[in-house]
Coordinates of C-alpha atoms and ligand atoms in Angstrom, one line a residue:
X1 CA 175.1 12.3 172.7
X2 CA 176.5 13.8 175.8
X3 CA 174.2 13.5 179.0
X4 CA 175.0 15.2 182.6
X5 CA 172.4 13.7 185.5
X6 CA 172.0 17.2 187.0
X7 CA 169.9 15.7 189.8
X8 CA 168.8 12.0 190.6
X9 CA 166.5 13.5 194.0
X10 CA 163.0 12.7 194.1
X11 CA 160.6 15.8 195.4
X12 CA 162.4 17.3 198.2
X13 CA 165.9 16.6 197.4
X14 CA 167.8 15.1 200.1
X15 CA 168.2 16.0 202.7
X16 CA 164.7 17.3 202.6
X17 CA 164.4 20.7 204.0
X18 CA 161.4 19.4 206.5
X19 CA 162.7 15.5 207.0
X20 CA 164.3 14.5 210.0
X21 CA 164.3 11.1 208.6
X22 CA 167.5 8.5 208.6
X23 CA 169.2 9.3 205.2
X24 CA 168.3 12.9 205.6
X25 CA 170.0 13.0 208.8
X26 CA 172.5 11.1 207.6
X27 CA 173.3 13.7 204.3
X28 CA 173.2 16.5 207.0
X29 CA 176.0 14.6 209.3
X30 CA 177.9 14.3 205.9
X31 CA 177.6 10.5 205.7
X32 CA 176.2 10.3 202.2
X33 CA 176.2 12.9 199.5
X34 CA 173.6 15.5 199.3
X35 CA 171.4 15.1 195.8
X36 CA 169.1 18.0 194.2
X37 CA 165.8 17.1 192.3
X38 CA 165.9 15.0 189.1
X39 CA 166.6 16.3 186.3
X40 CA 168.8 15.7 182.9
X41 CA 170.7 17.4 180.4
X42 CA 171.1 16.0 177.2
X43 CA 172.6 17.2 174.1
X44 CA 173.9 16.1 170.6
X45 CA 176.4 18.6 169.5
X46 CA 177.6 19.7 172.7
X47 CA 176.6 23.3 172.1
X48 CA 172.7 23.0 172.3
X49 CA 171.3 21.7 175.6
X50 CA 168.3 20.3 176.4
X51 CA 167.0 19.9 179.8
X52 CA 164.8 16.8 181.0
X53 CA 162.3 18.6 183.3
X54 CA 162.9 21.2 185.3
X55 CA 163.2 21.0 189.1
X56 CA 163.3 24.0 191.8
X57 CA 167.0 23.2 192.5
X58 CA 167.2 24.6 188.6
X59 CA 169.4 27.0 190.1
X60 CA 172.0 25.4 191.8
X61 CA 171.9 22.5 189.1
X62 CA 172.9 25.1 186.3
X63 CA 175.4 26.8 188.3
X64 CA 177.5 23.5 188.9
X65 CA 177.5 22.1 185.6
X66 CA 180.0 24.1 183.6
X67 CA 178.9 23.1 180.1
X68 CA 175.5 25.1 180.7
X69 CA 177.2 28.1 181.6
X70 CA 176.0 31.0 180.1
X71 CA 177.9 33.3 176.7
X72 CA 179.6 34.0 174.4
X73 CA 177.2 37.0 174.8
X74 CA 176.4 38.6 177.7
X75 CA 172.8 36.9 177.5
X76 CA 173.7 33.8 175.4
X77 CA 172.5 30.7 176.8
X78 CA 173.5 26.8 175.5
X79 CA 169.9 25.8 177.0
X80 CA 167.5 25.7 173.9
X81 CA 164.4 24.6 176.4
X82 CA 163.0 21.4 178.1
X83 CA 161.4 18.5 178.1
X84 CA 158.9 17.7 180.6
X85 CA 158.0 13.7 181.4
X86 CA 154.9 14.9 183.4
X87 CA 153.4 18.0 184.9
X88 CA 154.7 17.3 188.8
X89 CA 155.6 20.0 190.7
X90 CA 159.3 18.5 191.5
X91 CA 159.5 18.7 187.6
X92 CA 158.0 22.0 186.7
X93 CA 158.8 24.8 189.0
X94 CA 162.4 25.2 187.6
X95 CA 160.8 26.6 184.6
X96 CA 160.6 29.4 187.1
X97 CA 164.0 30.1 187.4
X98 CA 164.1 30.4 183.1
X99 CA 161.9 33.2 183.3
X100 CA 163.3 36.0 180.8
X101 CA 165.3 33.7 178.9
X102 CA 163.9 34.6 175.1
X103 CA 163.0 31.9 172.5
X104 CA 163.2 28.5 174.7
X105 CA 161.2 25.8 173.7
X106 CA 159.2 23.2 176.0
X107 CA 158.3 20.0 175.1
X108 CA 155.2 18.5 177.1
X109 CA 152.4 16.4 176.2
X110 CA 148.7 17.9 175.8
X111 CA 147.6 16.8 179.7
X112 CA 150.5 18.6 180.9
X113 CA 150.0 21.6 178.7
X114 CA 146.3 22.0 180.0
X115 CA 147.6 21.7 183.8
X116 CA 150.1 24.0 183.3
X117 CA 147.7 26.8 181.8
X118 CA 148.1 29.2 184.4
X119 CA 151.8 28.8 185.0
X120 CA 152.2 29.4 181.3
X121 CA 150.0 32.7 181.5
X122 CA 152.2 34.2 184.4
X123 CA 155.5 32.9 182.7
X124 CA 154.6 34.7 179.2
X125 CA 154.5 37.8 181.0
X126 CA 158.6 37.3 181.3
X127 CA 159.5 35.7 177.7
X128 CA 157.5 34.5 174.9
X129 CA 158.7 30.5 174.8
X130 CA 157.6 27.7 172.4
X131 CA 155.2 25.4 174.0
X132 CA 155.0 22.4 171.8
X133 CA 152.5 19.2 172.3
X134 CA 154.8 16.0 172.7
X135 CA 152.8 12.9 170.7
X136 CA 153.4 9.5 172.5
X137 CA 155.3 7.4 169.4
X138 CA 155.6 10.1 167.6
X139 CA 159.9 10.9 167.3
X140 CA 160.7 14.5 166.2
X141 CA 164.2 16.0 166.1
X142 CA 165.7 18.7 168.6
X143 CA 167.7 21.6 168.1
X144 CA 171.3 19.8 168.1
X145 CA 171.0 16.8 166.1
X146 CA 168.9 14.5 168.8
X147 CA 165.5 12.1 168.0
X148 CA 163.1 12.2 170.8
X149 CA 160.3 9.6 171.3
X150 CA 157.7 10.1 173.7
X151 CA 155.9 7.0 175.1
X152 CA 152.6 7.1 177.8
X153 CA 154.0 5.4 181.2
X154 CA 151.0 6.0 183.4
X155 CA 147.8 8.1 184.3
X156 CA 149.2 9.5 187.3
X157 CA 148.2 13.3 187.8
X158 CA 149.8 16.1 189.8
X159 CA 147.8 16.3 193.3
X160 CA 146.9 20.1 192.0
X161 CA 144.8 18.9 188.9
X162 CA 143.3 15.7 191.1
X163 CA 139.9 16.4 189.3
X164 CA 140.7 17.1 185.7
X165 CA 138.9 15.3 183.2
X166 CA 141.9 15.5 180.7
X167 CA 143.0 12.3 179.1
X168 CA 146.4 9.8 179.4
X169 CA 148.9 9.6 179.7
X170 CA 150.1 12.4 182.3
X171 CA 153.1 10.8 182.3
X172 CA 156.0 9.7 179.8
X173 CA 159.4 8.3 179.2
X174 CA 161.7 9.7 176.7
X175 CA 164.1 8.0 174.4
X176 CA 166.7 10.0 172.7
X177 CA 168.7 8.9 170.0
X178 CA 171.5 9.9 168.7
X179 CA 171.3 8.9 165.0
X180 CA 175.9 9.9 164.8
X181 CA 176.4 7.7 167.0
X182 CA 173.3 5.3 167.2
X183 CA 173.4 5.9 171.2
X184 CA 169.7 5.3 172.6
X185 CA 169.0 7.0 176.2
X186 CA 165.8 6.3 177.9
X187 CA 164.4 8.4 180.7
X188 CA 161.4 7.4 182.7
X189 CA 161.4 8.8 186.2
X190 CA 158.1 8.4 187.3
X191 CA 156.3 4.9 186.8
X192 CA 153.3 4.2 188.7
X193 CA 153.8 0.3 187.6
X194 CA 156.0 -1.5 185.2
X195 CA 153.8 -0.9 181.7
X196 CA 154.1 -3.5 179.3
X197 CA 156.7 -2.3 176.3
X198 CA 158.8 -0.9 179.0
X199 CA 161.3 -3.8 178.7
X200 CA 161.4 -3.5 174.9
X201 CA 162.5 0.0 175.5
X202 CA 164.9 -0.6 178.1
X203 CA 166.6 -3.6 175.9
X204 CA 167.1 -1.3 173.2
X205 CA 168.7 1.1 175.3
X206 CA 172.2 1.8 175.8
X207 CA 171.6 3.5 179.2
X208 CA 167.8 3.8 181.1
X209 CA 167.3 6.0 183.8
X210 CA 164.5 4.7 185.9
X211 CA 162.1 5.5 189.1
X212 CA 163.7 4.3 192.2
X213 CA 161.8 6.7 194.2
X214 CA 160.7 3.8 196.8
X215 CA 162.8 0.9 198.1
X216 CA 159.8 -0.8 199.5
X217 CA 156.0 -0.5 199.2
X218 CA 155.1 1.0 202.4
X219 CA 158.6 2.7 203.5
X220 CA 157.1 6.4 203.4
X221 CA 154.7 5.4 206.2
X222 CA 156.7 5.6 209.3
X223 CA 157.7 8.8 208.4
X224 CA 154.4 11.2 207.5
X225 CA 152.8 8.9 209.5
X226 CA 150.2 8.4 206.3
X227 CA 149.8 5.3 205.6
X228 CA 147.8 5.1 202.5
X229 CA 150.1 7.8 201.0
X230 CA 152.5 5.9 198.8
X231 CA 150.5 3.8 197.0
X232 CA 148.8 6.7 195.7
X233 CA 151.8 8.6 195.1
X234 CA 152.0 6.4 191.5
X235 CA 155.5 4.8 192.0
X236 CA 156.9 1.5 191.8
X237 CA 159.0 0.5 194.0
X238 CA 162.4 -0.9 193.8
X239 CA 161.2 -4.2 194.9
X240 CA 159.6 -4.3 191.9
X241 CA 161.5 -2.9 189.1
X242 CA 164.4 -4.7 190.0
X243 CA 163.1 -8.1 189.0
X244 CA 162.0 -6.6 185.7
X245 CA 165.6 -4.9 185.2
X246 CA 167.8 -8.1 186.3
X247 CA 166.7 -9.7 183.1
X248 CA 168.2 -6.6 180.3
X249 CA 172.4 -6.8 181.7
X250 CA 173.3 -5.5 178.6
X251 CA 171.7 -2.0 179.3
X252 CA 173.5 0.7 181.6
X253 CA 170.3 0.7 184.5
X254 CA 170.7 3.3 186.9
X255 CA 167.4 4.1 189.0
X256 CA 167.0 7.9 190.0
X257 CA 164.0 10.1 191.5
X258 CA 165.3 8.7 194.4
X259 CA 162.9 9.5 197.8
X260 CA 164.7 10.7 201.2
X261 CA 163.5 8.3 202.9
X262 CA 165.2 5.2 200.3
X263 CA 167.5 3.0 202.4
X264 CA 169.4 2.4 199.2
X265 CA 170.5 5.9 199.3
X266 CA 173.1 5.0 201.9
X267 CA 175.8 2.8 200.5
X268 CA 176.6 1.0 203.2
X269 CA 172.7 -0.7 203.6
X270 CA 172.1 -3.6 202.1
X271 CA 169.2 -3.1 199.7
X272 CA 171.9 -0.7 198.1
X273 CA 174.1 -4.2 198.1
X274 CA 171.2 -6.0 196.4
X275 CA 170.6 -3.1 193.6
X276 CA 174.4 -3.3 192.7
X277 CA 174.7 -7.2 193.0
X278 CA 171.4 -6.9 190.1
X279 CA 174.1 -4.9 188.3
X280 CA 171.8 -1.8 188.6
X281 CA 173.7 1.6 189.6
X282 CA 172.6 4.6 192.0
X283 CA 174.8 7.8 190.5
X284 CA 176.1 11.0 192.0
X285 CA 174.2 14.0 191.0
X286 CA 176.4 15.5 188.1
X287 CA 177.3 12.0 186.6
X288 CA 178.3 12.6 182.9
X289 CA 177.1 9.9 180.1
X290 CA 178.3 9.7 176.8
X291 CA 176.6 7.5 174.3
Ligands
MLT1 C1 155.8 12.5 192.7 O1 156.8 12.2 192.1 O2 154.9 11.7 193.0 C2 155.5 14.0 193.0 O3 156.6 14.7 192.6 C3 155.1 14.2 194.4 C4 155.2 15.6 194.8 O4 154.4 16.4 194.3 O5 156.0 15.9 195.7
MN2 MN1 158.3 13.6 191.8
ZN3 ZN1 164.0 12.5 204.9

């Protein structure tokens, strides 16, 4: 299984196009490196690709990662669809920028289906694409030789469908296998608290990619000057994974969905110090994984 992190940016990217926050600032004065939305691709046989959500910086992500480029035919395309963990807007508006593409597949479970009805409706209009209903525990088999195993993280819903009725999970973490190579990836970049089973699933990995959105539990505060905000937003923060992922050195941990306004994002700060002394990693965008 070869994976490429196209983008390890939680909504916004950093810098964020509005934020005149301290790691934004310092991305724009070229003191830390720029990163685009979250977002994976993963493949088996290194000729099918499947992306892991699909972020507005789609785009740009595509156009810097040579093994997605498009041919051998004029319209030919190594992307066979996606896989969506949730129905966020960070994680869904790159299916945008697919439009027209014939035949792709998307993966998404049934609450994320129903919220994205009438994005599905305008997108058919350009391409007729496979939606197919994701079953927590249940592993099926992608184009390209990979198992995929979706399990129900947490209940948090998009702020767009506040007040639907539908039922958990909204969210989920994949695990891919690669049964050549016996190479287990686990994605979960959205996790509103640390769920029990989640440290079974990271031990068994060879490499988890996790929510590092926050570094502390109030940090976004300060800066939209909304107090309540984060708590609400449905993510852990870092201060309270990491305890959780000290004890499991044997997997690869790297934390991604990473907020502009995370001090770790600057290397030289030392909560960055405290995530790599927990043997925990924060990657470049375009970081390539093979397992
Ligand atoms: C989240 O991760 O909580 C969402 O992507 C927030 C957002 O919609 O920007
Ligand atoms: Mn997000
Ligand atoms: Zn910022």
């Amino acid at each position: 299984m070869k994976v490429v992190v196209l983008g390890t940016a939680a909504g916004g990217g950093v810098p964020q196009w509005n934020c005149a926050c301290g790691p934004c600032a310092s991305v724009r004065a070229g003191r830390a490196p720029a990163r685009t939305q979250d977002s994976l691709a993963v493949t088996g046989d290194g000729t099918r690709w499947w992306l892991v959500n699909a972020s507005p910086d789609l785009g740009a992500q595509l156009a810097a990662t040579p093994a997605l480029a498009p041919g051998p035919g004029p319209r030919d395309t190594p992307v066979a669809g996606v896989l969506l963990t949730d129905a966020e807007l960070d994680h869904v508006l790159g299916l945008a920028v697919l439009r027209g593409a014939p035949g792709l597949a998307v993966h998404a479970t049934g609450t994320a289906l129903r919220a994205l009805a009438p994005t599905r409706e305008v997108l058919a209009t350009y391409a007729d694409w496979a939606w197919c209903e994701v079953a927590p525990e249940r592993p099926f088999a992608l184009a390209g030789g990979l198992e995929v195993t979706a399990f129900g993280v947490s209940g948090k819903r998009p702020r767009y469908a506040a007040d639907s009725p539908a039922a958990d999970p909204w969210v989920v973490a994949y695990r891919f296998r690669d049964p050549a190579t016996g190479g287990v990836l686990l994605y979960a970049p959205c996790l509103a608290a640390w769920p029990p089973g989640l440290g079974a699933l990271v031990a068994e990995a060879d490499v988890a990619l996790l929510d590092g959105t926050f570094h502390a539990p109030a940090e976004l505060g300060p800066v939209t000057g909304r107090s309540g905000g984060q708590a609400a937003m449905g993510h852990l923060p870092i201060a309270h994974s990491l305890p959780e992922l000290r004890g499991h050195a044997a997997t690869r941990r790297i934390y991604t969905h990473l907020n502009n306004t995370n001090p770790v994002l600057d290397p030289s700060s030392p909560e960055r110090a405290e995530v790599v002394a927990a043997g925990v990693e924060v990657v470049p965008d375009g970081t390539v994984i093979t397992l």
